[in-house]
Coordinates of C-alpha atoms in Angstrom, one line a residue:
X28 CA -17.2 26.1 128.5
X29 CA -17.9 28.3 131.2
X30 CA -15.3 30.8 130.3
X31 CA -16.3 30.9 126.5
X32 CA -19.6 31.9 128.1
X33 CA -18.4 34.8 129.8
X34 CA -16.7 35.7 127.1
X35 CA -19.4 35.8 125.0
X36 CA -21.5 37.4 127.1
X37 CA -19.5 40.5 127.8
X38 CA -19.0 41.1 124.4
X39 CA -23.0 40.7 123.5
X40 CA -23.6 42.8 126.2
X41 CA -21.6 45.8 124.7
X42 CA -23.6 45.1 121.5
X43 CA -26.8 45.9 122.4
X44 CA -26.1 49.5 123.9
X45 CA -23.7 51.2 121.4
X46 CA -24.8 52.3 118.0
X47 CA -22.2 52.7 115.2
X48 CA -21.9 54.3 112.0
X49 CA -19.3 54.0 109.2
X50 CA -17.4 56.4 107.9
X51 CA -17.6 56.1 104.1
X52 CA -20.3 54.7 101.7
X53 CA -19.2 52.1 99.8
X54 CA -20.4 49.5 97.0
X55 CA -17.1 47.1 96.1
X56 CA -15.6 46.2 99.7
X57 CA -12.0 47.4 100.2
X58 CA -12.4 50.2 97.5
X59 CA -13.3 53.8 98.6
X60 CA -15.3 54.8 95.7
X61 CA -16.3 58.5 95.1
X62 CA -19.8 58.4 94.5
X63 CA -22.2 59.8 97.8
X64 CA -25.3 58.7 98.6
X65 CA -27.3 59.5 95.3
X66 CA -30.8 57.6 96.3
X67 CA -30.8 58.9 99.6
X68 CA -29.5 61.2 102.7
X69 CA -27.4 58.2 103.8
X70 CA -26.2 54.7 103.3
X71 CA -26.8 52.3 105.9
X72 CA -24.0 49.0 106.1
X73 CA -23.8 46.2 108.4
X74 CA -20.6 43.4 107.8
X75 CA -19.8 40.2 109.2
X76 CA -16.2 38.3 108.0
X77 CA -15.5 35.2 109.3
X78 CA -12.3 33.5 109.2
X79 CA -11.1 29.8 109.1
X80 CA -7.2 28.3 109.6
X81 CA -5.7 25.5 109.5
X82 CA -2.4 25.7 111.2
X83 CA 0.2 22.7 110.3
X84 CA 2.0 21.0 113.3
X85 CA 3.7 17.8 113.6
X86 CA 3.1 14.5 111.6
X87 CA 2.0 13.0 114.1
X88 CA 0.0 15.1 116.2
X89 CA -2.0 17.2 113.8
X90 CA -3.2 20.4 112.8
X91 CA -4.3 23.6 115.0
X92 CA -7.3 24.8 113.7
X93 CA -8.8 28.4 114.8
X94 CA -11.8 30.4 113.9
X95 CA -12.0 34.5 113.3
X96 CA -15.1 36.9 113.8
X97 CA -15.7 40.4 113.2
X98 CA -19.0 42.4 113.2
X99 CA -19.5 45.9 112.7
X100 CA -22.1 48.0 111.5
X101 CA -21.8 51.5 109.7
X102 CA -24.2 54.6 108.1
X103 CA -22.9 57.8 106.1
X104 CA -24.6 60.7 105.2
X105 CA -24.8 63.4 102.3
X106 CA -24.2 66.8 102.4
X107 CA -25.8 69.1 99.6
X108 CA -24.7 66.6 97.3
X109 CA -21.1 66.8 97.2
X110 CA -20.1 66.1 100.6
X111 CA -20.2 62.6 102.9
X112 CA -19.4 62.6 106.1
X113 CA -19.3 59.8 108.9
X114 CA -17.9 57.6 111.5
X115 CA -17.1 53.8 111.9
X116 CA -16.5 51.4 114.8
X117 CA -16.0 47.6 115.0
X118 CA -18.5 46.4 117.1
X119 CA -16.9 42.7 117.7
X120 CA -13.7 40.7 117.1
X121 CA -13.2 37.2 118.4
X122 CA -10.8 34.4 117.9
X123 CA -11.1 30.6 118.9
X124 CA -7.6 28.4 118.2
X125 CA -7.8 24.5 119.1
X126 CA -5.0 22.8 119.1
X127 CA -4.8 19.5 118.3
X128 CA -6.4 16.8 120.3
X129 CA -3.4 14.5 120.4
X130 CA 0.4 14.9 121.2
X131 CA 3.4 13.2 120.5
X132 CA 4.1 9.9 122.0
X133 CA 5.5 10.6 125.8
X134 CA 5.1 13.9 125.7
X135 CA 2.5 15.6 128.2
X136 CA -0.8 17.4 127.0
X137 CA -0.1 20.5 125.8
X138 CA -2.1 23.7 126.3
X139 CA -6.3 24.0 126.1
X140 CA -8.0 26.2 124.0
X141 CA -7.5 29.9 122.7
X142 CA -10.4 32.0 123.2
X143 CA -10.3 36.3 123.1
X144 CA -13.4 38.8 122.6
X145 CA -13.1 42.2 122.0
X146 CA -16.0 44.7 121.9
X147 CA -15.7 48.7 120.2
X148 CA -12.6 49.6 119.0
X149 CA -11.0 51.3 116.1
X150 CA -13.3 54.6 115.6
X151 CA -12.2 56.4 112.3
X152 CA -13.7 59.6 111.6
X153 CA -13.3 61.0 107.7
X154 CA -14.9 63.2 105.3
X155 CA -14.9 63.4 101.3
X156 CA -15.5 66.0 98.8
X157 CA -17.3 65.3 95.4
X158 CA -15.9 68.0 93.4
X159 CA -16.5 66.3 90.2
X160 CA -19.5 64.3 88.6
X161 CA -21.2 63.7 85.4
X162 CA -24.3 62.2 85.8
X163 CA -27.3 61.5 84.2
X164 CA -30.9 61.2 86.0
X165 CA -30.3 57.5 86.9
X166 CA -27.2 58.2 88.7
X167 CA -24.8 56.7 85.8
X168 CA -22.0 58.4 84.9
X169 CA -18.4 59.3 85.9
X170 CA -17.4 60.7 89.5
X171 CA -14.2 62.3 90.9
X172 CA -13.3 62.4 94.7
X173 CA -11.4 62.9 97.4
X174 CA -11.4 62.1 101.1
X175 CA -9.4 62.1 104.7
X176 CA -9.9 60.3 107.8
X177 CA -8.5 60.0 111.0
X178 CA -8.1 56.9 113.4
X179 CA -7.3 58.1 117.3
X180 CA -5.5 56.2 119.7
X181 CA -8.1 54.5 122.0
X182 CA -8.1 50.8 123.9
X183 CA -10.7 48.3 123.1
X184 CA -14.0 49.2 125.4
X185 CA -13.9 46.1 126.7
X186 CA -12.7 42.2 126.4
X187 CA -11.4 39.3 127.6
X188 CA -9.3 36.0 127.0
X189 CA -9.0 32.8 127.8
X190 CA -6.1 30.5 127.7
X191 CA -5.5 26.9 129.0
X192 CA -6.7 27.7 132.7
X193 CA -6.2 31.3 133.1
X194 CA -8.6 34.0 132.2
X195 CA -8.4 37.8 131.6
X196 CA -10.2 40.7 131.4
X197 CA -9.2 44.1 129.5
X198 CA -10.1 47.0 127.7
X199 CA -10.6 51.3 127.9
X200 CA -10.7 50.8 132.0
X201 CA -8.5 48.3 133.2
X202 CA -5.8 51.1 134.1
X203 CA -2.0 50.4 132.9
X204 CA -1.2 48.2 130.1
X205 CA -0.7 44.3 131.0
X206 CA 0.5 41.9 129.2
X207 CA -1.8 39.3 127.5
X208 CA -1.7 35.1 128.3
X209 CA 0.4 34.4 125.5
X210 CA 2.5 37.5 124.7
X211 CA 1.1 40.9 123.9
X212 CA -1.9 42.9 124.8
X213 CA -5.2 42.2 122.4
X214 CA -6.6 45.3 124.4
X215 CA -3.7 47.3 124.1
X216 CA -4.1 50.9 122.7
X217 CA -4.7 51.0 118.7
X218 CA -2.1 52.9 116.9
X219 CA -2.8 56.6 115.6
X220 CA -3.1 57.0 112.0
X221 CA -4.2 59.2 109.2
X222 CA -5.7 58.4 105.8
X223 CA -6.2 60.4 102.2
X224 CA -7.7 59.1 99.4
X225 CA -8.1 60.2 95.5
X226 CA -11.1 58.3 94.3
X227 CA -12.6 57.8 90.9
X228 CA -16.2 55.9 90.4
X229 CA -18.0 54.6 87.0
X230 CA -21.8 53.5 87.0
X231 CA -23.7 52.2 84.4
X232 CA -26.6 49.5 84.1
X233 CA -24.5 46.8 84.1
X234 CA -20.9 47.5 85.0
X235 CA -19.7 49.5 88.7
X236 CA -16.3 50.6 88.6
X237 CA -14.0 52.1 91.5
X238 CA -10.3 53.1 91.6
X239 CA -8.1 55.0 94.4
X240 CA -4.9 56.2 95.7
X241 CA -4.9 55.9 99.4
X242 CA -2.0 56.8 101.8
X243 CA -1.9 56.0 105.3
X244 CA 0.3 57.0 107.7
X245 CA 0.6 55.5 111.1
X246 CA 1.8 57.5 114.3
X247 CA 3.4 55.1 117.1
X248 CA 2.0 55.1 120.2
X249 CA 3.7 55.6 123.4
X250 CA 6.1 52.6 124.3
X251 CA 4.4 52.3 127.9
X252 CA 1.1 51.8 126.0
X253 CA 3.3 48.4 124.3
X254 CA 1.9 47.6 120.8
X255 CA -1.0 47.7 118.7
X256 CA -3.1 45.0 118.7
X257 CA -3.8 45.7 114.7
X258 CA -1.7 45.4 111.7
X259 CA -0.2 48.4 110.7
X260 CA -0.9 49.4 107.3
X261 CA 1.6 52.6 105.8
X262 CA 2.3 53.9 103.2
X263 CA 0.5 54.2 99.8
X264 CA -1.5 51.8 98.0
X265 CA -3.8 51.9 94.8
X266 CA -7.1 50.0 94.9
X267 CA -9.6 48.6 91.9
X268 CA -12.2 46.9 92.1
X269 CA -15.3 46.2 89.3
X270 CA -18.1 44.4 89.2
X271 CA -20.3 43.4 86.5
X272 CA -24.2 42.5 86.9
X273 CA -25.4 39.4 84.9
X274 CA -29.0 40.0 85.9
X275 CA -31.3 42.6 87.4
X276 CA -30.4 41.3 90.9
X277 CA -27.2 39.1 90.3
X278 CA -23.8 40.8 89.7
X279 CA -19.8 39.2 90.0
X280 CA -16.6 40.8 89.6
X281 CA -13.6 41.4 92.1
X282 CA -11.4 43.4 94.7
X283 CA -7.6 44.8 94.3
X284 CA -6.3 46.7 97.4
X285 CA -2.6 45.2 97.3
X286 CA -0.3 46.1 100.4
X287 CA -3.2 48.3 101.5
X288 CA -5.5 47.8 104.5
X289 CA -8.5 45.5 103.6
X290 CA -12.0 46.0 104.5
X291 CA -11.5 44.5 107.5
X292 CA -8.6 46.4 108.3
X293 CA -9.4 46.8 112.2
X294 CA -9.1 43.1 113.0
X295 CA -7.1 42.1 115.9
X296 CA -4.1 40.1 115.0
X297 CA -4.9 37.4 115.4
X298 CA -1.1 35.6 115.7
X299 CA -1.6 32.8 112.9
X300 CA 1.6 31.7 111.0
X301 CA 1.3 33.5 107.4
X302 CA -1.6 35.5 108.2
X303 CA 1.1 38.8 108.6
X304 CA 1.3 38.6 104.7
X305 CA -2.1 39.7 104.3
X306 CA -4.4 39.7 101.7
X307 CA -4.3 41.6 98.2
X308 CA -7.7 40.7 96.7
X309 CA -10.9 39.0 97.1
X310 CA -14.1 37.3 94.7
X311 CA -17.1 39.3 95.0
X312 CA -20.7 37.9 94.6
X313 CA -23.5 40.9 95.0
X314 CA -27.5 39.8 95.1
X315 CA -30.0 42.9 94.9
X316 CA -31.6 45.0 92.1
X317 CA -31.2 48.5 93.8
X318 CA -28.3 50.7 93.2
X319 CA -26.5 51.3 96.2
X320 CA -27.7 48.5 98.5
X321 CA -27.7 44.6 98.3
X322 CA -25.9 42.1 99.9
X323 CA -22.3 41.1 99.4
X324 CA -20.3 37.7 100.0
X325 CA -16.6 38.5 99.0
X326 CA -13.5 35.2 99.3
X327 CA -10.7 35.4 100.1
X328 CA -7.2 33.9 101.7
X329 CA -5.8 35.4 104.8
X330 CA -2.1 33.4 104.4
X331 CA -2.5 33.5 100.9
X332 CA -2.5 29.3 100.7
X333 CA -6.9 28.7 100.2
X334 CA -5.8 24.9 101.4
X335 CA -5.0 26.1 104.9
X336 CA -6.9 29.4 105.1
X337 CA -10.5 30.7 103.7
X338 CA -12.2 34.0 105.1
X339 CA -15.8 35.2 103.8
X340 CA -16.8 38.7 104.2
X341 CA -20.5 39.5 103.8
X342 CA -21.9 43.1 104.0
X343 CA -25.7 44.2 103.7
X344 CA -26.0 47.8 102.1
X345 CA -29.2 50.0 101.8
X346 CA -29.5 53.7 101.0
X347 CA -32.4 56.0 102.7

């Protein structure tokens, strides 16, 4: 207990002295849309996704079970109307794995609990140009895009993990690379990577449309630096998403992003058997009647199998 309070404290700490800003506007998660800011100078975000796993083990003994977080918190801004520019930052990424209580008959107990925090890390900085829109007083209308970001290669400010009896602290000062208490480092140095994106948006009263191309190319980092702690996403991947408002503050509809990186694409691995495969869509629910900003709960399945893996993303939007 006493190290999970560490823990937790070191990462709260962080959070209450940093502010962070995204670097797109958005309205379906994990679909860059081309729209900017139309009922304000900027759109403010703020997302939580929590994860849940089930990990099989042995007849007899049980299952591992472990629990994800991720916080961040985002604004973008408009530029004489056809430009957005920004900046984004996750703010915190934790992971608790039990493992089961019991073990198989003779055997000795095996490890104590997983616990790792990690506070700031993966800053993307991007721009995007609205060259085309045709749109009436309201906003509604068709929009034409297109946008380019950059993520540098920077540690985790700080963190720190726990593991059976042994605990560890990491991040943008502890000096040389180590390795973590059960393999590699969670603070290790993000990969480099760039990102461009052709984006299309539709907007009427009741339906909200996005579609995009994005590439993304990743840069390894230096070998003495050892790996990244995130998933690598390269290459080129279309997104979709729509949504589709029932009433004035009540709209459903859902997420495509296929091999591409999801909207919480800066997560730490977080090591779970299946959870490499990813996810390629998610269920969106959306409360609010103002366009641009409400509050969204978005399903999905990390390992693809909802019986042994459920994550929930929710994001609060607002315009100003």
């Amino acid at each position: 207990m006493h190290r999970a309070v560490v823990i937790v404290a070191v990462v709260a700490a962080g959070t209450l002295t940093v502010p962070a800003e995204a670097q797109f506007s958005s309205d379906i998660p994990g679909v860059p849309r081309a729209s900017v800011p139309f009922r304000g100078n900027h759109q403010n975000r703020t997302e939580w996704t929590f994860a849940g796993y089930k990990i099989p083990g042995a007849a007899d003994v049980g299952d591992t079970t472990a629990l994800g977080v991720r916080v961040t918190f985002g604004r973008s801004y408009r530029i004489r109307n056809v430009f957005e520019l920004g900046f984004d930052i996750s703010i915190i990424d934790g992971l608790l794995e039990r493992p089961p209580e019991d073990t198989l008959p003779g055997a000795p107990p095996g490890p104590g609990s997983y616990i790792r925090g990690s506070g700031f890390y993966g800053l993307r900085i991007g721009g995007k140009w609205r060259p085309f829109s045709a749109l009436d007083l309201d906003g509604y209308g068709w929009e034409g895009a297109i946008g380019a970001g950059v993520q540098p290669s920077l540690r985790p400010l700080i963190g720190a993990e726990s593991y059976d009896d042994s605990t560890r602290f990491g991040g943008q000062f502890s000096g040389e690379a180590e390795p973590g208490l059960r393999g590699s480092d969670p603070f290790g140095r993000i990969h480099m990577a760039t990102f461009l994106s052709g984006m299309a948006s539709y907007r009427s009263q009741r339906i909200l449309a996005d579609v995009a191309l994005v590439a993304e190319a990743v840069r390894e980092s230096d070998e003495a630096d050892g790996p990244s702690p995130l998933v690598k996403f390269d290459g080129v991947s279309p997104r979709g998403g729509v949504m589709y408002r029932l009433t004035p503050s009540l709209a459903l509809g859902a997420s495509y992003w296929g091999n591409g990186a999801p909207p919480w694409r800066d997560q730490i691995s977080v090591g779970v058997p299946g959870a490499a495969k990813g996810e390629h869509y998610g269920f969106i629910m959306t409360l609010g009647s103002r366009p641009e900003s409400g509050t969204d709960f978005m399903v999905s399945t990390p390992t693809g199998d909802w019986g042994q893996s459920v994550r929930l993303y929710i994001r609060g939007r607002s315009t100003r």
